[in-house]
mmCIF file of C-alpha atoms in Angstrom:
data_model
loop_
_atom_site.group_PDB
_atom_site.id
_atom_site.type_symbol
_atom_site.label_atom_id
_atom_site.label_comp_id
_atom_site.label_asym_id
_atom_site.label_seq_id
_atom_site.Cartn_x
_atom_site.Cartn_y
_atom_site.Cartn_z
ATOM 1 C CA UNK A 1 58.154 -59.832 -6.894
ATOM 2 C CA UNK A 2 56.840 -60.543 -10.549
ATOM 3 C CA UNK A 3 58.574 -63.764 -12.273
ATOM 4 C CA UNK A 4 59.091 -65.283 -9.125
ATOM 5 C CA UNK A 5 57.287 -68.775 -8.726
ATOM 6 C CA UNK A 6 54.364 -68.603 -6.008
ATOM 7 C CA UNK A 7 54.672 -72.362 -4.634
ATOM 8 C CA UNK A 8 58.349 -73.263 -3.083
ATOM 9 C CA UNK A 9 60.224 -76.334 -4.619
ATOM 10 C CA UNK A 10 59.738 -79.372 -2.264
ATOM 11 C CA UNK A 11 61.448 -83.175 -2.281
ATOM 12 C CA UNK A 12 63.030 -83.832 -5.114
ATOM 13 C CA UNK A 13 61.889 -81.020 -7.161
ATOM 14 C CA UNK A 14 64.831 -78.677 -8.855
ATOM 15 C CA UNK A 15 64.929 -74.896 -7.322
ATOM 16 C CA UNK A 16 65.190 -73.223 -10.336
ATOM 17 C CA UNK A 17 61.580 -74.912 -11.446
ATOM 18 C CA UNK A 18 59.502 -72.379 -12.919
ATOM 19 C CA UNK A 19 55.587 -72.499 -12.851
ATOM 20 C CA UNK A 20 55.275 -72.901 -17.446
ATOM 21 C CA UNK A 21 57.993 -73.484 -20.297
ATOM 22 C CA UNK A 22 56.640 -71.293 -23.167
ATOM 23 C CA UNK A 23 58.057 -73.238 -26.393
ATOM 24 C CA UNK A 24 57.766 -71.002 -29.312
ATOM 25 C CA UNK A 25 57.876 -67.528 -29.091
ATOM 26 C CA UNK A 26 55.698 -66.057 -31.907
ATOM 27 C CA UNK A 27 51.981 -64.227 -30.910
ATOM 28 C CA UNK A 28 50.630 -67.184 -29.437
ATOM 29 C CA UNK A 29 53.705 -67.919 -26.911
ATOM 30 C CA UNK A 30 54.292 -64.642 -26.268
ATOM 31 C CA UNK A 31 51.009 -63.732 -25.650
ATOM 32 C CA UNK A 32 50.558 -66.482 -23.283
ATOM 33 C CA UNK A 33 53.959 -65.522 -21.604
ATOM 34 C CA UNK A 34 52.621 -62.113 -21.152
ATOM 35 C CA UNK A 35 49.334 -63.613 -19.689
ATOM 36 C CA UNK A 36 50.979 -65.675 -16.810
ATOM 37 C CA UNK A 37 53.852 -63.125 -16.275
ATOM 38 C CA UNK A 38 50.873 -60.528 -15.522
ATOM 39 C CA UNK A 39 49.329 -63.167 -12.796
ATOM 40 C CA UNK A 40 52.761 -63.150 -11.380
ATOM 41 C CA UNK A 41 53.987 -66.255 -12.371
ATOM 42 C CA UNK A 42 57.410 -67.243 -13.259
ATOM 43 C CA UNK A 43 57.494 -67.947 -17.077
ATOM 44 C CA UNK A 44 60.491 -68.764 -19.187
ATOM 45 C CA UNK A 45 60.012 -68.763 -23.654
ATOM 46 C CA UNK A 46 62.215 -70.200 -25.533
ATOM 47 C CA UNK A 47 62.159 -69.132 -29.314
ATOM 48 C CA UNK A 48 64.027 -70.538 -32.295
ATOM 49 C CA UNK A 49 63.900 -67.684 -34.061
ATOM 50 C CA UNK A 50 62.586 -68.273 -37.085
ATOM 51 C CA UNK A 51 58.819 -67.643 -37.688
ATOM 52 C CA UNK A 52 56.683 -68.511 -40.166
ATOM 53 C CA UNK A 53 55.602 -65.686 -41.548
ATOM 54 C CA UNK A 54 59.629 -63.958 -41.405
ATOM 55 C CA UNK A 55 59.238 -63.576 -45.486
ATOM 56 C CA UNK A 56 56.505 -61.565 -44.840
ATOM 57 C CA UNK A 57 56.791 -57.466 -44.971
ATOM 58 C CA UNK A 58 54.287 -56.880 -43.234
ATOM 59 C CA UNK A 59 51.303 -58.409 -40.512
ATOM 60 C CA UNK A 60 47.827 -57.614 -41.535
ATOM 61 C CA UNK A 61 44.419 -57.565 -40.852
ATOM 62 C CA UNK A 62 45.450 -57.259 -36.897
ATOM 63 C CA UNK A 63 43.707 -54.538 -35.806
ATOM 64 C CA UNK A 64 46.007 -50.994 -34.486
ATOM 65 C CA UNK A 65 48.923 -53.031 -35.783
ATOM 66 C CA UNK A 66 48.164 -53.858 -39.351
ATOM 67 C CA UNK A 67 51.398 -53.507 -41.659
ATOM 68 C CA UNK A 68 53.682 -53.764 -39.163
ATOM 69 C CA UNK A 69 56.994 -55.951 -39.647
ATOM 70 C CA UNK A 70 56.563 -59.455 -37.947
ATOM 71 C CA UNK A 71 60.452 -59.131 -36.165
ATOM 72 C CA UNK A 72 58.954 -55.501 -35.300
ATOM 73 C CA UNK A 73 55.891 -57.132 -34.045
ATOM 74 C CA UNK A 74 57.334 -59.902 -31.750
ATOM 75 C CA UNK A 75 60.305 -57.116 -30.315
ATOM 76 C CA UNK A 76 57.030 -55.326 -29.070
ATOM 77 C CA UNK A 77 55.795 -58.431 -28.014
ATOM 78 C CA UNK A 78 59.124 -59.560 -26.294
ATOM 79 C CA UNK A 79 59.165 -56.277 -24.566
ATOM 80 C CA UNK A 80 55.970 -56.628 -22.860
ATOM 81 C CA UNK A 81 57.105 -59.965 -21.283
ATOM 82 C CA UNK A 82 60.066 -59.156 -20.064
ATOM 83 C CA UNK A 83 58.590 -56.055 -18.119
ATOM 84 C CA UNK A 84 56.545 -57.988 -16.580
ATOM 85 C CA UNK A 85 59.782 -60.265 -14.835
ATOM 86 C CA UNK A 86 59.101 -63.043 -17.548
ATOM 87 C CA UNK A 87 62.443 -64.483 -19.457
ATOM 88 C CA UNK A 88 62.067 -64.733 -23.355
ATOM 89 C CA UNK A 89 65.873 -66.547 -24.491
ATOM 90 C CA UNK A 90 67.137 -67.880 -28.154
ATOM 91 C CA UNK A 91 66.727 -71.336 -27.966
ATOM 92 C CA UNK A 92 65.645 -74.527 -29.927
ATOM 93 C CA UNK A 93 64.191 -77.660 -27.153
ATOM 94 C CA UNK A 94 65.507 -80.925 -28.265
ATOM 95 C CA UNK A 95 63.699 -82.740 -25.488
ATOM 96 C CA UNK A 96 60.804 -82.538 -23.482
ATOM 97 C CA UNK A 97 59.696 -85.196 -21.065
ATOM 98 C CA UNK A 98 57.046 -85.249 -18.265
ATOM 99 C CA UNK A 99 58.719 -86.140 -14.373
ATOM 100 C CA UNK A 100 56.786 -88.672 -12.493
ATOM 101 C CA UNK A 101 54.665 -87.965 -9.911
ATOM 102 C CA UNK A 102 51.121 -86.851 -8.902
ATOM 103 C CA UNK A 103 51.143 -82.736 -10.120
ATOM 104 C CA UNK A 104 52.956 -82.465 -13.496
ATOM 105 C CA UNK A 105 56.355 -81.350 -14.072
ATOM 106 C CA UNK A 106 58.532 -81.449 -17.171
ATOM 107 C CA UNK A 107 62.051 -81.561 -17.841
ATOM 108 C CA UNK A 108 63.112 -79.231 -21.356
ATOM 109 C CA UNK A 109 66.457 -79.865 -22.866
ATOM 110 C CA UNK A 110 68.093 -76.914 -25.039
ATOM 111 C CA UNK A 111 70.370 -77.511 -27.976
ATOM 112 C CA UNK A 112 72.983 -75.553 -26.329
ATOM 113 C CA UNK A 113 73.196 -77.785 -23.043
ATOM 114 C CA UNK A 114 70.826 -75.917 -20.776
ATOM 115 C CA UNK A 115 67.921 -77.831 -19.198
ATOM 116 C CA UNK A 116 64.765 -76.253 -17.890
ATOM 117 C CA UNK A 117 62.512 -78.009 -15.174
ATOM 118 C CA UNK A 118 58.671 -76.577 -15.163
ATOM 119 C CA UNK A 119 55.650 -77.260 -13.727
ATOM 120 C CA UNK A 120 53.549 -76.967 -16.416
ATOM 121 C CA UNK A 121 54.063 -76.511 -20.425
ATOM 122 C CA UNK A 122 52.809 -74.402 -23.555
ATOM 123 C CA UNK A 123 53.724 -75.239 -26.672
ATOM 124 C CA UNK A 124 53.243 -72.328 -29.292
ATOM 125 C CA UNK A 125 55.561 -73.812 -32.138
ATOM 126 C CA UNK A 126 53.791 -73.006 -35.184
ATOM 127 C CA UNK A 127 53.716 -74.542 -38.627
ATOM 128 C CA UNK A 128 55.866 -75.300 -41.514
ATOM 129 C CA UNK A 129 54.866 -74.596 -44.825
ATOM 130 C CA UNK A 130 55.814 -77.005 -47.490
ATOM 131 C CA UNK A 131 55.401 -75.448 -50.789
ATOM 132 C CA UNK A 132 54.867 -77.580 -53.975
ATOM 133 C CA UNK A 133 57.684 -78.971 -56.320
ATOM 134 C CA UNK A 134 57.610 -76.976 -58.866
ATOM 135 C CA UNK A 135 61.157 -74.705 -59.778
ATOM 136 C CA UNK A 136 61.084 -71.335 -59.072
ATOM 137 C CA UNK A 137 58.710 -71.453 -56.742
ATOM 138 C CA UNK A 138 60.152 -71.644 -52.967
ATOM 139 C CA UNK A 139 62.714 -68.522 -54.141
ATOM 140 C CA UNK A 140 59.505 -66.267 -54.442
ATOM 141 C CA UNK A 141 57.736 -67.429 -51.480
ATOM 142 C CA UNK A 142 56.650 -64.796 -48.981
ATOM 143 C CA UNK A 143 56.404 -61.977 -51.703
ATOM 144 C CA UNK A 144 55.365 -62.835 -55.209
ATOM 145 C CA UNK A 145 54.159 -65.990 -53.998
ATOM 146 C CA UNK A 146 51.255 -66.154 -51.744
ATOM 147 C CA UNK A 147 48.869 -68.688 -49.951
ATOM 148 C CA UNK A 148 46.263 -66.522 -47.895
ATOM 149 C CA UNK A 149 43.744 -63.912 -49.304
ATOM 150 C CA UNK A 150 43.341 -62.904 -45.587
ATOM 151 C CA UNK A 151 46.814 -61.894 -45.128
ATOM 152 C CA UNK A 152 48.119 -60.964 -48.250
ATOM 153 C CA UNK A 153 45.336 -60.182 -50.775
ATOM 154 C CA UNK A 154 45.125 -56.185 -50.319
ATOM 155 C CA UNK A 155 48.350 -56.103 -50.959
ATOM 156 C CA UNK A 156 48.152 -57.811 -54.483
ATOM 157 C CA UNK A 157 44.642 -56.756 -55.501
ATOM 158 C CA UNK A 158 44.408 -56.088 -59.106
ATOM 159 C CA UNK A 159 47.337 -58.186 -60.233
ATOM 160 C CA UNK A 160 47.705 -60.865 -62.102
ATOM 161 C CA UNK A 161 47.412 -63.324 -59.937
ATOM 162 C CA UNK A 162 47.850 -67.375 -60.898
ATOM 163 C CA UNK A 163 46.694 -70.128 -58.465
ATOM 164 C CA UNK A 164 49.042 -72.983 -58.229
ATOM 165 C CA UNK A 165 46.634 -75.906 -57.812
ATOM 166 C CA UNK A 166 48.049 -78.806 -54.921
ATOM 167 C CA UNK A 167 44.392 -80.493 -53.938
ATOM 168 C CA UNK A 168 40.613 -79.871 -53.774
ATOM 169 C CA UNK A 169 41.035 -76.646 -51.297
ATOM 170 C CA UNK A 170 42.834 -74.651 -54.325
ATOM 171 C CA UNK A 171 39.342 -74.465 -55.904
ATOM 172 C CA UNK A 172 37.936 -72.606 -52.971
ATOM 173 C CA UNK A 173 41.738 -70.539 -52.706
ATOM 174 C CA UNK A 174 41.204 -69.834 -56.516
ATOM 175 C CA UNK A 175 37.623 -68.356 -55.741
ATOM 176 C CA UNK A 176 38.399 -66.073 -52.449
ATOM 177 C CA UNK A 177 41.472 -64.387 -54.832
ATOM 178 C CA UNK A 178 38.883 -64.012 -57.289
ATOM 179 C CA UNK A 179 37.557 -61.232 -55.274
ATOM 180 C CA UNK A 180 40.271 -59.470 -55.550
ATOM 181 C CA UNK A 181 41.421 -59.737 -59.097
ATOM 182 C CA UNK A 182 39.671 -60.076 -62.336
ATOM 183 C CA UNK A 183 42.612 -61.708 -63.495
ATOM 184 C CA UNK A 184 42.942 -65.537 -61.744
ATOM 185 C CA UNK A 185 44.546 -68.532 -64.163
ATOM 186 C CA UNK A 186 43.509 -71.394 -62.312
ATOM 187 C CA UNK A 187 46.790 -74.174 -62.995
ATOM 188 C CA UNK A 188 45.286 -77.276 -62.416
ATOM 189 C CA UNK A 189 48.723 -79.649 -62.523
ATOM 190 C CA UNK A 190 46.888 -83.083 -62.752
ATOM 191 C CA UNK A 191 45.087 -82.412 -59.328
ATOM 192 C CA UNK A 192 42.159 -82.987 -60.760
ATOM 193 C CA UNK A 193 38.984 -80.833 -61.051
ATOM 194 C CA UNK A 194 35.206 -82.066 -60.640
ATOM 195 C CA UNK A 195 32.362 -81.248 -63.070
ATOM 196 C CA UNK A 196 31.125 -79.413 -59.950
ATOM 197 C CA UNK A 197 34.180 -77.021 -59.239
ATOM 198 C CA UNK A 198 35.278 -77.058 -63.193
ATOM 199 C CA UNK A 199 31.853 -74.721 -63.655
ATOM 200 C CA UNK A 200 32.605 -72.932 -60.555
ATOM 201 C CA UNK A 201 35.335 -71.571 -61.566
ATOM 202 C CA UNK A 202 34.292 -71.216 -64.984
ATOM 203 C CA UNK A 203 31.149 -69.000 -63.527
ATOM 204 C CA UNK A 204 33.730 -66.337 -61.757
ATOM 205 C CA UNK A 205 35.631 -66.125 -65.106
ATOM 206 C CA UNK A 206 38.676 -68.196 -63.937
ATOM 207 C CA UNK A 207 40.440 -69.260 -66.729
ATOM 208 C CA UNK A 208 41.518 -73.637 -66.386
ATOM 209 C CA UNK A 209 45.075 -74.174 -67.569
ATOM 210 C CA UNK A 210 45.355 -77.664 -67.459
ATOM 211 C CA UNK A 211 48.975 -78.560 -69.357
ATOM 212 C CA UNK A 212 51.593 -79.289 -66.480
ATOM 213 C CA UNK A 213 53.772 -76.810 -65.197
ATOM 214 C CA UNK A 214 57.303 -77.126 -66.039
ATOM 215 C CA UNK A 215 59.128 -73.923 -64.026
ATOM 216 C CA UNK A 216 58.000 -69.951 -62.397
ATOM 217 C CA UNK A 217 59.764 -67.655 -64.448
ATOM 218 C CA UNK A 218 61.380 -64.753 -62.929
ATOM 219 C CA UNK A 219 61.635 -61.079 -64.722
ATOM 220 C CA UNK A 220 64.908 -58.820 -65.088
ATOM 221 C CA UNK A 221 64.095 -57.351 -62.038
ATOM 222 C CA UNK A 222 64.024 -60.704 -59.695
ATOM 223 C CA UNK A 223 59.829 -60.574 -59.530
ATOM 224 C CA UNK A 224 57.733 -62.800 -60.893
ATOM 225 C CA UNK A 225 56.893 -63.047 -65.546
ATOM 226 C CA UNK A 226 54.923 -65.941 -65.855
ATOM 227 C CA UNK A 227 54.536 -69.739 -65.856
ATOM 228 C CA UNK A 228 56.091 -71.688 -68.073
ATOM 229 C CA UNK A 229 53.830 -74.676 -68.974
ATOM 230 C CA UNK A 230 54.995 -78.420 -70.731
ATOM 231 C CA UNK A 231 53.799 -77.234 -73.642
ATOM 232 C CA UNK A 232 56.816 -74.054 -73.909
ATOM 233 C CA UNK A 233 54.031 -71.524 -73.666
ATOM 234 C CA UNK A 234 54.440 -69.333 -70.582
ATOM 235 C CA UNK A 235 51.300 -67.689 -68.960
ATOM 236 C CA UNK A 236 51.884 -64.040 -67.759
ATOM 237 C CA UNK A 237 51.361 -63.967 -64.641
ATOM 238 C CA UNK A 238 52.592 -61.429 -61.528
ATOM 239 C CA UNK A 239 51.263 -63.397 -58.099
ATOM 240 C CA UNK A 240 50.676 -66.782 -57.351
ATOM 241 C CA UNK A 241 48.850 -68.155 -54.860
ATOM 242 C CA UNK A 242 49.177 -71.796 -53.541
ATOM 243 C CA UNK A 243 47.903 -73.650 -50.826
ATOM 244 C CA UNK A 244 50.754 -75.200 -49.044
ATOM 245 C CA UNK A 245 50.904 -78.634 -46.689
ATOM 246 C CA UNK A 246 50.927 -77.598 -43.609
ATOM 247 C CA UNK A 247 52.804 -79.409 -40.884
ATOM 248 C CA UNK A 248 53.311 -78.775 -37.278
ATOM 249 C CA UNK A 249 56.631 -77.884 -35.675
ATOM 250 C CA UNK A 250 56.963 -80.678 -32.998
ATOM 251 C CA UNK A 251 60.278 -81.725 -33.543
ATOM 252 C CA UNK A 252 62.369 -82.540 -30.056
ATOM 253 C CA UNK A 253 58.813 -82.756 -28.439
ATOM 254 C CA UNK A 254 58.112 -86.642 -29.374
ATOM 255 C CA UNK A 255 58.571 -87.429 -25.864
ATOM 256 C CA UNK A 256 55.457 -85.868 -24.670
ATOM 257 C CA UNK A 257 53.317 -87.943 -26.488
ATOM 258 C CA UNK A 258 51.188 -85.289 -28.738
ATOM 259 C CA UNK A 259 48.309 -86.284 -30.359
ATOM 260 C CA UNK A 260 48.388 -85.750 -33.912
ATOM 261 C CA UNK A 261 45.661 -85.768 -36.754
ATOM 262 C CA UNK A 262 45.366 -85.382 -39.995
ATOM 263 C CA UNK A 263 43.841 -82.363 -42.102
ATOM 264 C CA UNK A 264 41.499 -83.443 -45.087
ATOM 265 C CA UNK A 265 42.584 -83.006 -48.190
ATOM 266 C CA UNK A 266 46.122 -83.948 -47.700
ATOM 267 C CA UNK A 267 46.859 -80.460 -46.647
ATOM 268 C CA UNK A 268 48.618 -81.482 -43.683
ATOM 269 C CA UNK A 269 48.552 -82.097 -39.771
ATOM 270 C CA UNK A 270 48.181 -80.631 -36.535
ATOM 271 C CA UNK A 271 48.164 -81.441 -33.002
ATOM 272 C CA UNK A 272 44.797 -82.107 -31.388
ATOM 273 C CA UNK A 273 43.721 -80.063 -28.682
ATOM 274 C CA UNK A 274 40.754 -79.531 -27.103
ATOM 275 C CA UNK A 275 38.364 -76.000 -25.186
ATOM 276 C CA UNK A 276 41.299 -73.609 -24.260
ATOM 277 C CA UNK A 277 44.077 -75.465 -26.276
ATOM 278 C CA UNK A 278 43.931 -78.143 -23.802
ATOM 279 C CA UNK A 279 45.393 -81.721 -24.612
ATOM 280 C CA UNK A 280 45.211 -85.215 -23.450
ATOM 281 C CA UNK A 281 48.278 -84.273 -22.090
ATOM 282 C CA UNK A 282 48.375 -83.530 -18.329
ATOM 283 C CA UNK A 283 50.119 -80.130 -17.376
ATOM 284 C CA UNK A 284 50.701 -79.201 -21.199
ATOM 285 C CA UNK A 285 48.293 -76.450 -23.291
ATOM 286 C CA UNK A 286 49.097 -75.850 -27.114
ATOM 287 C CA UNK A 287 47.810 -72.653 -28.500
ATOM 288 C CA UNK A 288 48.452 -71.050 -32.298
ATOM 289 C CA UNK A 289 48.370 -72.533 -35.839
ATOM 290 C CA UNK A 290 50.329 -75.543 -34.177
ATOM 291 C CA UNK A 291 46.706 -76.416 -33.211
ATOM 292 C CA UNK A 292 44.468 -74.794 -35.657
ATOM 293 C CA UNK A 293 45.993 -74.082 -38.656
ATOM 294 C CA UNK A 294 43.486 -71.324 -39.838
ATOM 295 C CA UNK A 295 44.973 -69.263 -37.409
ATOM 296 C CA UNK A 296 46.132 -65.761 -37.949
ATOM 297 C CA UNK A 297 48.194 -63.672 -36.246
ATOM 298 C CA UNK A 298 45.234 -62.414 -34.322
ATOM 299 C CA UNK A 299 43.601 -65.475 -33.561
ATOM 300 C CA UNK A 300 47.080 -66.773 -32.629
ATOM 301 C CA UNK A 301 47.492 -64.374 -30.349
ATOM 302 C CA UNK A 302 44.163 -64.922 -28.697
ATOM 303 C CA UNK A 303 44.745 -68.778 -28.338
ATOM 304 C CA UNK A 304 47.646 -67.886 -26.039
ATOM 305 C CA UNK A 305 46.151 -65.247 -24.309
ATOM 306 C CA UNK A 306 43.324 -67.928 -23.126
ATOM 307 C CA UNK A 307 46.277 -70.944 -23.068
ATOM 308 C CA UNK A 308 47.900 -68.950 -20.629
ATOM 309 C CA UNK A 309 44.707 -67.897 -18.480
ATOM 310 C CA UNK A 310 43.637 -71.491 -17.902
ATOM 311 C CA UNK A 311 47.371 -72.802 -17.324
ATOM 312 C CA UNK A 312 47.422 -69.897 -14.462
ATOM 313 C CA UNK A 313 43.978 -71.654 -13.148
ATOM 314 C CA UNK A 314 45.030 -74.610 -13.084
ATOM 315 C CA UNK A 315 48.357 -73.590 -11.109
ATOM 316 C CA UNK A 316 46.146 -71.737 -8.670
ATOM 317 C CA UNK A 317 44.161 -74.759 -8.393
ATOM 318 C CA UNK A 318 47.361 -77.056 -7.593
ATOM 319 C CA UNK A 319 48.687 -73.888 -5.344
ATOM 320 C CA UNK A 320 45.445 -74.462 -3.313
ATOM 321 C CA UNK A 321 45.761 -78.265 -3.042
ATOM 322 C CA UNK A 322 49.406 -78.472 -1.323
ATOM 323 C CA UNK A 323 48.160 -75.264 0.725
ATOM 324 C CA UNK A 324 45.857 -77.692 2.399
ATOM 325 C CA UNK A 325 47.987 -81.062 2.096
#
């Protein structure tokens, strides 16, 4: 039967041990679970219900599903996993630890007091975006404040756009958004521009504003009216783009000892992975932008599928070794 463990529990192993617990129910986690469930693996997805893209109106750049609201995309994904016998449950992981022994085993404790036991783990918890500390900026996140030209660029094309500089990566971000509008302002915010970067912006017709940013000003309809500077001037803008600090969501996973590495230019950090999402922790795979911050929804889903296939192959090897023994 789909969803039934392929190897009976033996020894001191809990009788309710499943093949895989997937921590995180976004595109990466659900696609990994789908591959595993279709391989007749017992799989449980634990999802906190707080996806990174929740404020967005639609998912873009995903073939055949472009514009689908994030909540609808996830609900369709959950239904597909359940169709093949997988379990998807809402919950928050507060502790995940490896068990002693040769073939990996894990205990996953949830905030509601439940405990799950698994042979393998797939971590697909995603990222947390930290915005620059500019008054008024956060309230527009996901609507008038965007970060990715590929995810949101078409929807804000030809608008007066401002780049709220957060560091060196903001120069590249500005050049990408220049492809989408002729009216672009770069708010330098004391982040520093070397001569080469400044020349590149000026060459593309991007106005550089140096006075400190005081706040983002809203219009009467609740949208963005502009950016107020320290000298009192308000620069009219309809859209703001900002490079966030990206932090992996690893709360509750400290016991796994996943390696975390800083990203360049102060952009945040990520979990270090190898091919197909492997990690240095035996039995643990990572998929999606918790490991690759540049991954969009389509890439995250593909990474989840790849990780799921590799986890199944690893379990097949373990099952065969057990049968030989």
